[in-house]
N, CA, C and O atoms as a MOPAC input file, in Angstrom:
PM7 MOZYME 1SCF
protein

 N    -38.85700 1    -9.82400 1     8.48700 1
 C    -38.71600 1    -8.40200 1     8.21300 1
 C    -37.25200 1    -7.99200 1     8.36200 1
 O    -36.76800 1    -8.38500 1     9.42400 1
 N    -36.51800 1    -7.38600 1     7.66700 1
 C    -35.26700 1    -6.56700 1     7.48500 1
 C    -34.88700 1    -5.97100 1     8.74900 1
 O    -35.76900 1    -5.63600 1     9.53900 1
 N    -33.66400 1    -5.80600 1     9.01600 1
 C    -33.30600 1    -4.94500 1    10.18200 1
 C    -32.53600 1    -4.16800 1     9.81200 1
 O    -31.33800 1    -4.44500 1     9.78100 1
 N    -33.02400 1    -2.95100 1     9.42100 1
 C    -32.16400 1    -1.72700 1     8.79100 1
 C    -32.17400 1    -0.87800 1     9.90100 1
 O    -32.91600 1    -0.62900 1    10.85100 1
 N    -30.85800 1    -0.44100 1     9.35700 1
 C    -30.33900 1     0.41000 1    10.49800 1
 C    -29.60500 1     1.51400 1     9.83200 1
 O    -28.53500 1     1.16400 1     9.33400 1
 N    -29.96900 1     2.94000 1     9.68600 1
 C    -29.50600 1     4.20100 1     9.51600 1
 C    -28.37600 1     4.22300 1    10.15400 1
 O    -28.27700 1     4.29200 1    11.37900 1
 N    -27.32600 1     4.15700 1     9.25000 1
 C    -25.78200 1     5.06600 1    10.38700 1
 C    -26.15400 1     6.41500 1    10.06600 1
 O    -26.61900 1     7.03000 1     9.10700 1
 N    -25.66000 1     6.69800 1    11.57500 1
 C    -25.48800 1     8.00100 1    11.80700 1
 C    -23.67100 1     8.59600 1    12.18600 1
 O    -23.13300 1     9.69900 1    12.09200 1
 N    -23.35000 1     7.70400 1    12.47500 1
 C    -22.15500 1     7.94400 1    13.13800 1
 C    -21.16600 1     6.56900 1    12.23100 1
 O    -21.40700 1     5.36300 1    12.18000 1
 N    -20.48200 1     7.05100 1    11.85600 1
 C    -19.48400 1     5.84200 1    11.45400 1
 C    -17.95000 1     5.06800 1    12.28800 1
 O    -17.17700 1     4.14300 1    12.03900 1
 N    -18.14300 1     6.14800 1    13.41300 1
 C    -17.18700 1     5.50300 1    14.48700 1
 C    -18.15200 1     4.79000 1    15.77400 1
 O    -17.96800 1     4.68400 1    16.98600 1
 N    -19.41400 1     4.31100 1    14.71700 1
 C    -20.17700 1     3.32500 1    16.11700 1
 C    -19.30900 1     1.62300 1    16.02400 1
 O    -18.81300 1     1.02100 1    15.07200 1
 N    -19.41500 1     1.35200 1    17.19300 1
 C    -19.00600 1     0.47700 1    17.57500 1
 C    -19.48100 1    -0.73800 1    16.54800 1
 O    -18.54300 1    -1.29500 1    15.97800 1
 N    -20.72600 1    -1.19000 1    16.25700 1
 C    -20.98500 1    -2.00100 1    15.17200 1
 C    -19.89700 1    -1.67700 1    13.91000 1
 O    -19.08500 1    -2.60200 1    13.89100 1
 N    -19.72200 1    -1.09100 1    13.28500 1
 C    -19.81500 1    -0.46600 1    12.36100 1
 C    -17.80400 1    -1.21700 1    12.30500 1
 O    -17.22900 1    -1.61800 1    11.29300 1
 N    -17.38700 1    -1.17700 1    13.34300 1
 C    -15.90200 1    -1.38300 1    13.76500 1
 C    -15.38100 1    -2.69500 1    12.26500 1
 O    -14.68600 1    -2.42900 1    11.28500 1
 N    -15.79500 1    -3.55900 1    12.49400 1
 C    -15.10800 1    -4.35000 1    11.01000 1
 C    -15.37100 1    -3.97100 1     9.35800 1
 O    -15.27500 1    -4.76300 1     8.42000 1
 N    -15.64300 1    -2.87900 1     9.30500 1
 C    -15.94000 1    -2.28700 1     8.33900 1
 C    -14.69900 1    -0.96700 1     8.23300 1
 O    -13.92000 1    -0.81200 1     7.29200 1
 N    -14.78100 1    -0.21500 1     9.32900 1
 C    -14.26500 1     1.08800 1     9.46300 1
 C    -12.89200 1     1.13200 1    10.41000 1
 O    -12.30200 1     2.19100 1    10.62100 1
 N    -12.40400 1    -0.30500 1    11.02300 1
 C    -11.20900 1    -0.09000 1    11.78100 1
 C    -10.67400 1    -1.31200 1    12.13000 1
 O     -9.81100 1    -1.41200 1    13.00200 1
 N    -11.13600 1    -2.28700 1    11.49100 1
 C    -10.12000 1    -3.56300 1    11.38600 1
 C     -9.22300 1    -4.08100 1    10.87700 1
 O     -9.58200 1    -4.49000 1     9.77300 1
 N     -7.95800 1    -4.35500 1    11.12700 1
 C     -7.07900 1    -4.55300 1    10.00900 1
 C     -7.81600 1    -6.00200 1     8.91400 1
 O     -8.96600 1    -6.32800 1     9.20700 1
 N     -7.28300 1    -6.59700 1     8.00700 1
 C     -6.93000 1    -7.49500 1     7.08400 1
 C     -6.91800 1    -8.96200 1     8.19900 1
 O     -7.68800 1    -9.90000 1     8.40800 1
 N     -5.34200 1    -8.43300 1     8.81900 1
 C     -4.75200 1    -9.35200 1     9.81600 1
 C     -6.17000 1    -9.75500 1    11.08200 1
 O     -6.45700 1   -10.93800 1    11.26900 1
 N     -6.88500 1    -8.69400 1    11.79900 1
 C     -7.30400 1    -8.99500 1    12.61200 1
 C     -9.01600 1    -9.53500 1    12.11100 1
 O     -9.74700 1   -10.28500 1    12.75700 1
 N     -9.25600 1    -9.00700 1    11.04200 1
 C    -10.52100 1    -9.92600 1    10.08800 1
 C    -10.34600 1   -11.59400 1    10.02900 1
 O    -11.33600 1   -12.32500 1    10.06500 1
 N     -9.02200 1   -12.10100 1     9.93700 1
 C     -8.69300 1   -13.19400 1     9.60200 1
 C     -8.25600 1   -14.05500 1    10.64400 1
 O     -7.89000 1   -15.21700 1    10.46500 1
 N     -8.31600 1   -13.25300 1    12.13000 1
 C     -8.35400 1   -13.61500 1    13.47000 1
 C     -7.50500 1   -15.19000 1    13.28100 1
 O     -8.02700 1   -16.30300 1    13.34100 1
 N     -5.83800 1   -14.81300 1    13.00400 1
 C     -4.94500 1   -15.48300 1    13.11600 1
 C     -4.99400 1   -16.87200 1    14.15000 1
 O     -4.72700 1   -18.03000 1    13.82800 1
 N     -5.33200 1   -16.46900 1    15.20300 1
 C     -5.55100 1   -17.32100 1    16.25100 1
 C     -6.58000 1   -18.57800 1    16.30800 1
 O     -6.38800 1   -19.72500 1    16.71300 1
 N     -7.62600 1   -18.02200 1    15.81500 1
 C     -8.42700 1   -19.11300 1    15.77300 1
 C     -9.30500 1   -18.77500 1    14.45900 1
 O    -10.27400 1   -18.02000 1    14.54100 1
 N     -8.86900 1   -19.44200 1    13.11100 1
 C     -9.67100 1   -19.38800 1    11.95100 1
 C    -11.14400 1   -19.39800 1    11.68000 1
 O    -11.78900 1   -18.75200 1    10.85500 1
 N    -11.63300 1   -20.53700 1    12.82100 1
 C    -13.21300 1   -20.49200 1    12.45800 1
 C    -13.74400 1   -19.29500 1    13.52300 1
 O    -14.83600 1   -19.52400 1    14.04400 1
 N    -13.29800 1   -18.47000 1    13.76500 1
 C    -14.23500 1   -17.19200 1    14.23000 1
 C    -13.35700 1   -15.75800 1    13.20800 1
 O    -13.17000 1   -14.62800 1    13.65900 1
 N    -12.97200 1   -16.20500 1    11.88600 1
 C    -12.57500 1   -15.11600 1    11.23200 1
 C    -13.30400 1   -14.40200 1    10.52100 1
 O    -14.32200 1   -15.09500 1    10.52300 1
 N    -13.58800 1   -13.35800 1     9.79300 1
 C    -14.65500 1   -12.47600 1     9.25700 1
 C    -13.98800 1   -12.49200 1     8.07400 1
 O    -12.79800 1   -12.73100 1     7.87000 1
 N    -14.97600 1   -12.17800 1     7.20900 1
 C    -14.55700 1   -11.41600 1     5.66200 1
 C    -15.24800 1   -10.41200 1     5.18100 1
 O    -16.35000 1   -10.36900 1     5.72900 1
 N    -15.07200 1    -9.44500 1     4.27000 1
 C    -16.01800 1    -8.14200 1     4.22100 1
 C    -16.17900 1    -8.83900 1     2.43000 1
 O    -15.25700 1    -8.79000 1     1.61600 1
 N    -17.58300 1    -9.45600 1     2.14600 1
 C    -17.65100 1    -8.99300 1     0.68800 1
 C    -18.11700 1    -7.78000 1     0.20000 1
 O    -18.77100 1    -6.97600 1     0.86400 1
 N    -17.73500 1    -7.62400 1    -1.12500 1
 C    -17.71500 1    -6.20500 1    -1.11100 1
 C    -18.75500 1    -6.33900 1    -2.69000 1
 O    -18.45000 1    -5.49700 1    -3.53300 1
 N    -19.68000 1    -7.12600 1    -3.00800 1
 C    -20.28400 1    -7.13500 1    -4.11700 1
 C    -21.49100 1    -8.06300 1    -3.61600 1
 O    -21.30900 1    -8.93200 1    -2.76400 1
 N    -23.00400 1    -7.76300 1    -4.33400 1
 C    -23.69800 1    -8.26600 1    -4.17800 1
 C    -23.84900 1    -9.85200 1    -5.13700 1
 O    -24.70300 1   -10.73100 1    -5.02200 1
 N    -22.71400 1    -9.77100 1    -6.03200 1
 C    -22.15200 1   -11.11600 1    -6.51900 1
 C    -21.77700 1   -11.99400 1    -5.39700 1
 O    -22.36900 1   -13.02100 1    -5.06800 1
 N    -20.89800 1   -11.56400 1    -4.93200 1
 C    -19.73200 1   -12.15400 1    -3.90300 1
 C    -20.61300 1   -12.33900 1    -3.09000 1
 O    -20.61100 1   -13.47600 1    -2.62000 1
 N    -21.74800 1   -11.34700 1    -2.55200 1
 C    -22.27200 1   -11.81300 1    -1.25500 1
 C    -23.45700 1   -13.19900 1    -1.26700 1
 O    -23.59900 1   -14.15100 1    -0.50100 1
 N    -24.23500 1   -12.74100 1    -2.61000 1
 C    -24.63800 1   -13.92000 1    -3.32500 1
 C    -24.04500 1   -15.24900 1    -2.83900 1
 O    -24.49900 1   -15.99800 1    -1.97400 1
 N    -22.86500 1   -15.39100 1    -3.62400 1
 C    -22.05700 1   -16.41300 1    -3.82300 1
 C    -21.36700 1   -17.50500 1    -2.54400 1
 O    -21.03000 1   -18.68700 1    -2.47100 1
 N    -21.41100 1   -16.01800 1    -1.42400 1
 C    -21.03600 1   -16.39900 1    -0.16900 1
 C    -22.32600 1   -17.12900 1     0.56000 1
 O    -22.43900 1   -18.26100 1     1.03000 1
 N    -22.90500 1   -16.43900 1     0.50200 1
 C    -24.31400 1   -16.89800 1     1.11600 1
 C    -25.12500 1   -18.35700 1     0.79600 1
 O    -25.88200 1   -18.88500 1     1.61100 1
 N    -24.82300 1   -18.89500 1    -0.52200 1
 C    -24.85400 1   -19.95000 1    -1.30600 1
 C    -24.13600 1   -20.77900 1    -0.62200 1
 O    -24.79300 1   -21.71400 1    -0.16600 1
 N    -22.70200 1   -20.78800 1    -0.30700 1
 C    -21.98900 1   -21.56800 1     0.25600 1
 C    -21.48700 1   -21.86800 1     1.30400 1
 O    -20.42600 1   -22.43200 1     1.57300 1
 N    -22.80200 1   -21.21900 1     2.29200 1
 C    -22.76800 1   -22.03100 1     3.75900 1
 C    -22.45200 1   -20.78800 1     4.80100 1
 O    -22.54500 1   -20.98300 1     6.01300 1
 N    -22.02000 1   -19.31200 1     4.18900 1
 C    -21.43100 1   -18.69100 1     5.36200 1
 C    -22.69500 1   -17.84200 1     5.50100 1
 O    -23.63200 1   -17.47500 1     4.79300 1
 N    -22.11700 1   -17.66300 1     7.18700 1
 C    -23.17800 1   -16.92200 1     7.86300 1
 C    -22.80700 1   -14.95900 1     8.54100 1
 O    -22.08000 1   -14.40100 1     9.36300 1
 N    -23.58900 1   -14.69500 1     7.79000 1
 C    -23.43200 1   -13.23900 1     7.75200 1
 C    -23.41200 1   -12.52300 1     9.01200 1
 O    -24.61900 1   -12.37700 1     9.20400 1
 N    -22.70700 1   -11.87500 1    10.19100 1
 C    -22.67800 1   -11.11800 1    11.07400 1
 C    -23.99300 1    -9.80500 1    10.77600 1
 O    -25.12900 1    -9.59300 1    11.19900 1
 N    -22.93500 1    -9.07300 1     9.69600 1
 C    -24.34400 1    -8.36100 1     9.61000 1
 C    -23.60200 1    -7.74000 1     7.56400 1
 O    -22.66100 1    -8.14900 1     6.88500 1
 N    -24.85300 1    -6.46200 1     7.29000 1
 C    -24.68300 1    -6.05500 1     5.72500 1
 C    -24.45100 1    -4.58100 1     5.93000 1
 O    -24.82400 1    -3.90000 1     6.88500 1
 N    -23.60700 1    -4.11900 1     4.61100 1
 C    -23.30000 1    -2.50700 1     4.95200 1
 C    -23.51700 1    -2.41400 1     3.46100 1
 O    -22.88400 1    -3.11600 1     2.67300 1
 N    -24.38600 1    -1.57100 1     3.10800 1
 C    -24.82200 1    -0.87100 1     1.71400 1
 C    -25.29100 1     0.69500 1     1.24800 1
 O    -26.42500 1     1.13600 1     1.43500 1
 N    -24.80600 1     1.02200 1     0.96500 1
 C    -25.88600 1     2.51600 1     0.27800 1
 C    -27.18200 1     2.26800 1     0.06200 1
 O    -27.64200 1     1.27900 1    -0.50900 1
 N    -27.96200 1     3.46700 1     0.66900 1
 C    -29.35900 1     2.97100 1     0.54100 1
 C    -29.72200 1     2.53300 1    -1.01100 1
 O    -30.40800 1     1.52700 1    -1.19100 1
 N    -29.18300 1     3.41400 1    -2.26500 1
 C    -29.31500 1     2.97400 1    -3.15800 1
 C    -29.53400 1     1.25800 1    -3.93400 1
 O    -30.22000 1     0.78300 1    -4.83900 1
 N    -28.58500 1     0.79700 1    -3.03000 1
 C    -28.45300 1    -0.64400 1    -3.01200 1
 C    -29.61600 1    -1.64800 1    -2.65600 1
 O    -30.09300 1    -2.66500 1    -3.16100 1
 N    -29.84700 1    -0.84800 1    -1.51200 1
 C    -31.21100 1    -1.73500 1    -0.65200 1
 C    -32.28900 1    -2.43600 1    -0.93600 1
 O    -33.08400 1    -2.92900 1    -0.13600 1
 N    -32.30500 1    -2.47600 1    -2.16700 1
 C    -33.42800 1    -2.96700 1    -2.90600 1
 C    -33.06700 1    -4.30300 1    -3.25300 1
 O    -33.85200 1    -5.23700 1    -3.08700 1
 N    -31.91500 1    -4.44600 1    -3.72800 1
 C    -30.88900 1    -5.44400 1    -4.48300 1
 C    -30.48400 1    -6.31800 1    -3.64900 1
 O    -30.35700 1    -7.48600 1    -4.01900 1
 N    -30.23100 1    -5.97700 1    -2.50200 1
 C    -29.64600 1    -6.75500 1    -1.35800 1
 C    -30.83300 1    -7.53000 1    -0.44900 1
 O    -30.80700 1    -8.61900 1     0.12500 1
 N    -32.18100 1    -6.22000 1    -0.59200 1
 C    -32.87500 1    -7.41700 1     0.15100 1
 C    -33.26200 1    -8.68200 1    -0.54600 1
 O    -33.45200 1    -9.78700 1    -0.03800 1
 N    -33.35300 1    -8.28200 1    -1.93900 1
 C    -34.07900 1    -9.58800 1    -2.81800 1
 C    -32.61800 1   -11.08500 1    -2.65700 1
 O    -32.82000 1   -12.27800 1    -2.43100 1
 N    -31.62500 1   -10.56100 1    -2.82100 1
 C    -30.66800 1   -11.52400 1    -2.56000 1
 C    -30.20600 1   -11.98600 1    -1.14800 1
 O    -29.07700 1   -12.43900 1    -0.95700 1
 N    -31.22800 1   -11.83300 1    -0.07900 1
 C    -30.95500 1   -12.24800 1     1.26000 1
 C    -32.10900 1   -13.50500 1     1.54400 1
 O    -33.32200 1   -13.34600 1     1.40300 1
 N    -31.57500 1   -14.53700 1     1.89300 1
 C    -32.55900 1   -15.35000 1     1.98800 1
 C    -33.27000 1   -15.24600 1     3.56000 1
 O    -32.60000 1   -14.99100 1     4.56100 1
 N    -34.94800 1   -15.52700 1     3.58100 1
 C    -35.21900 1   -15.40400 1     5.36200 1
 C    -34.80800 1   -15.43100 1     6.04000 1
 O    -34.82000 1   -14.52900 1     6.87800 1
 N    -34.05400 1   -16.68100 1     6.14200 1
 C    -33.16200 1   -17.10100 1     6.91800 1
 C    -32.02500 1   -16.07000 1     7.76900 1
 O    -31.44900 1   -16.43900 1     8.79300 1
 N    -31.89800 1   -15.18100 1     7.34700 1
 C    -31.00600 1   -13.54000 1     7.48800 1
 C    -31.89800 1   -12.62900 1     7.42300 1
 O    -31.55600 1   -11.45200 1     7.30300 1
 N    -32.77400 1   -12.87500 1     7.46800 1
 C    -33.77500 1   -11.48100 1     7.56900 1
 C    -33.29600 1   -10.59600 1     9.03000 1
 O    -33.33300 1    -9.38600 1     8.80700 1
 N    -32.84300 1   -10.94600 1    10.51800 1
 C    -32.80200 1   -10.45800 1    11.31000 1
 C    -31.78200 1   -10.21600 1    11.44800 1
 O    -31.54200 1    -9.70200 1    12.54000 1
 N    -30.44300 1   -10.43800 1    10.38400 1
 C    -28.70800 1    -9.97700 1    10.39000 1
 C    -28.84600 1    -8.43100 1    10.47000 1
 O    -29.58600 1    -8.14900 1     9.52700 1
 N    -28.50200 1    -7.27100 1    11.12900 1
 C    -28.63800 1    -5.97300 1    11.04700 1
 C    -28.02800 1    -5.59700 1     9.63300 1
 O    -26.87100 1    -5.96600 1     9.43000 1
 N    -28.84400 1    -4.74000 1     8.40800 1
 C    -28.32400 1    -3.90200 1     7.80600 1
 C    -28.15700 1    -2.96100 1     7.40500 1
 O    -29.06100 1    -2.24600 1     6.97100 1
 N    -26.64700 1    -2.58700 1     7.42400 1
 C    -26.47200 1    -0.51300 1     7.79500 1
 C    -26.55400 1     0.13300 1     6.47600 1
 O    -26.15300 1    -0.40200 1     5.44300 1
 N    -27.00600 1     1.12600 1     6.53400 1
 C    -27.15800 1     2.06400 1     5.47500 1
 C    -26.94600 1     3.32400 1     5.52500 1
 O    -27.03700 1     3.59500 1     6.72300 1
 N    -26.71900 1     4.25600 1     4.96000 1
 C    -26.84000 1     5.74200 1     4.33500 1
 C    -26.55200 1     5.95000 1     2.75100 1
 O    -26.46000 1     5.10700 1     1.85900 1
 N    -26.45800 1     7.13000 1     2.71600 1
 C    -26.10600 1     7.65300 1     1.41600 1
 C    -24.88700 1     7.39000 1     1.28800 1
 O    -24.30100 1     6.78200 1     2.18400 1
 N    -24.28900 1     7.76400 1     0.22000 1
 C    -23.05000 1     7.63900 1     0.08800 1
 C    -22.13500 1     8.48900 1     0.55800 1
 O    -20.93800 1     8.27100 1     0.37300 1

């Protein structure tokens, strides 16, 4: 089952590599294999997901939600994903 999660607040703490991370600190200079990336397409996330990486969590417009769950495999069913309107 999905773990959707309504933002309410966009300065929540989850929400932080989306809304207040630099580039630089996504790519966690220091040690590469704990670096993040934000895809920003359900292509890309597709594509990512195909090739081994493992999702922290998903940020979409509810509009989206439909699209994103069909392209999430079980396996990620319990990754948190945030939503609202636009």
């Amino acid at each position: 089952m999905a773990n959707i999660i309504e933002i309410q607040d966009l300065t929540a703490p989850q929400l932080a590599p989306y809304t207040q991370l630099t580039h630089a600190q996504l790519r966690s200079q220091r040690d590469p294999s704990q670096g993040v990336f934000i895809a920003e397409s359900l292509k890309v996330i597709s594509c990512a997901l195909r090739a081994g990486c493992r999702p922290i969590s998903f940020l979409t417009e509810r509009r989206h939600m439909a699209a994103l769950l069909q392209a999430i495999p079980d396996q990620w069913s319990t990754v948190p994903i945030y939503t609202a309107e636009r």
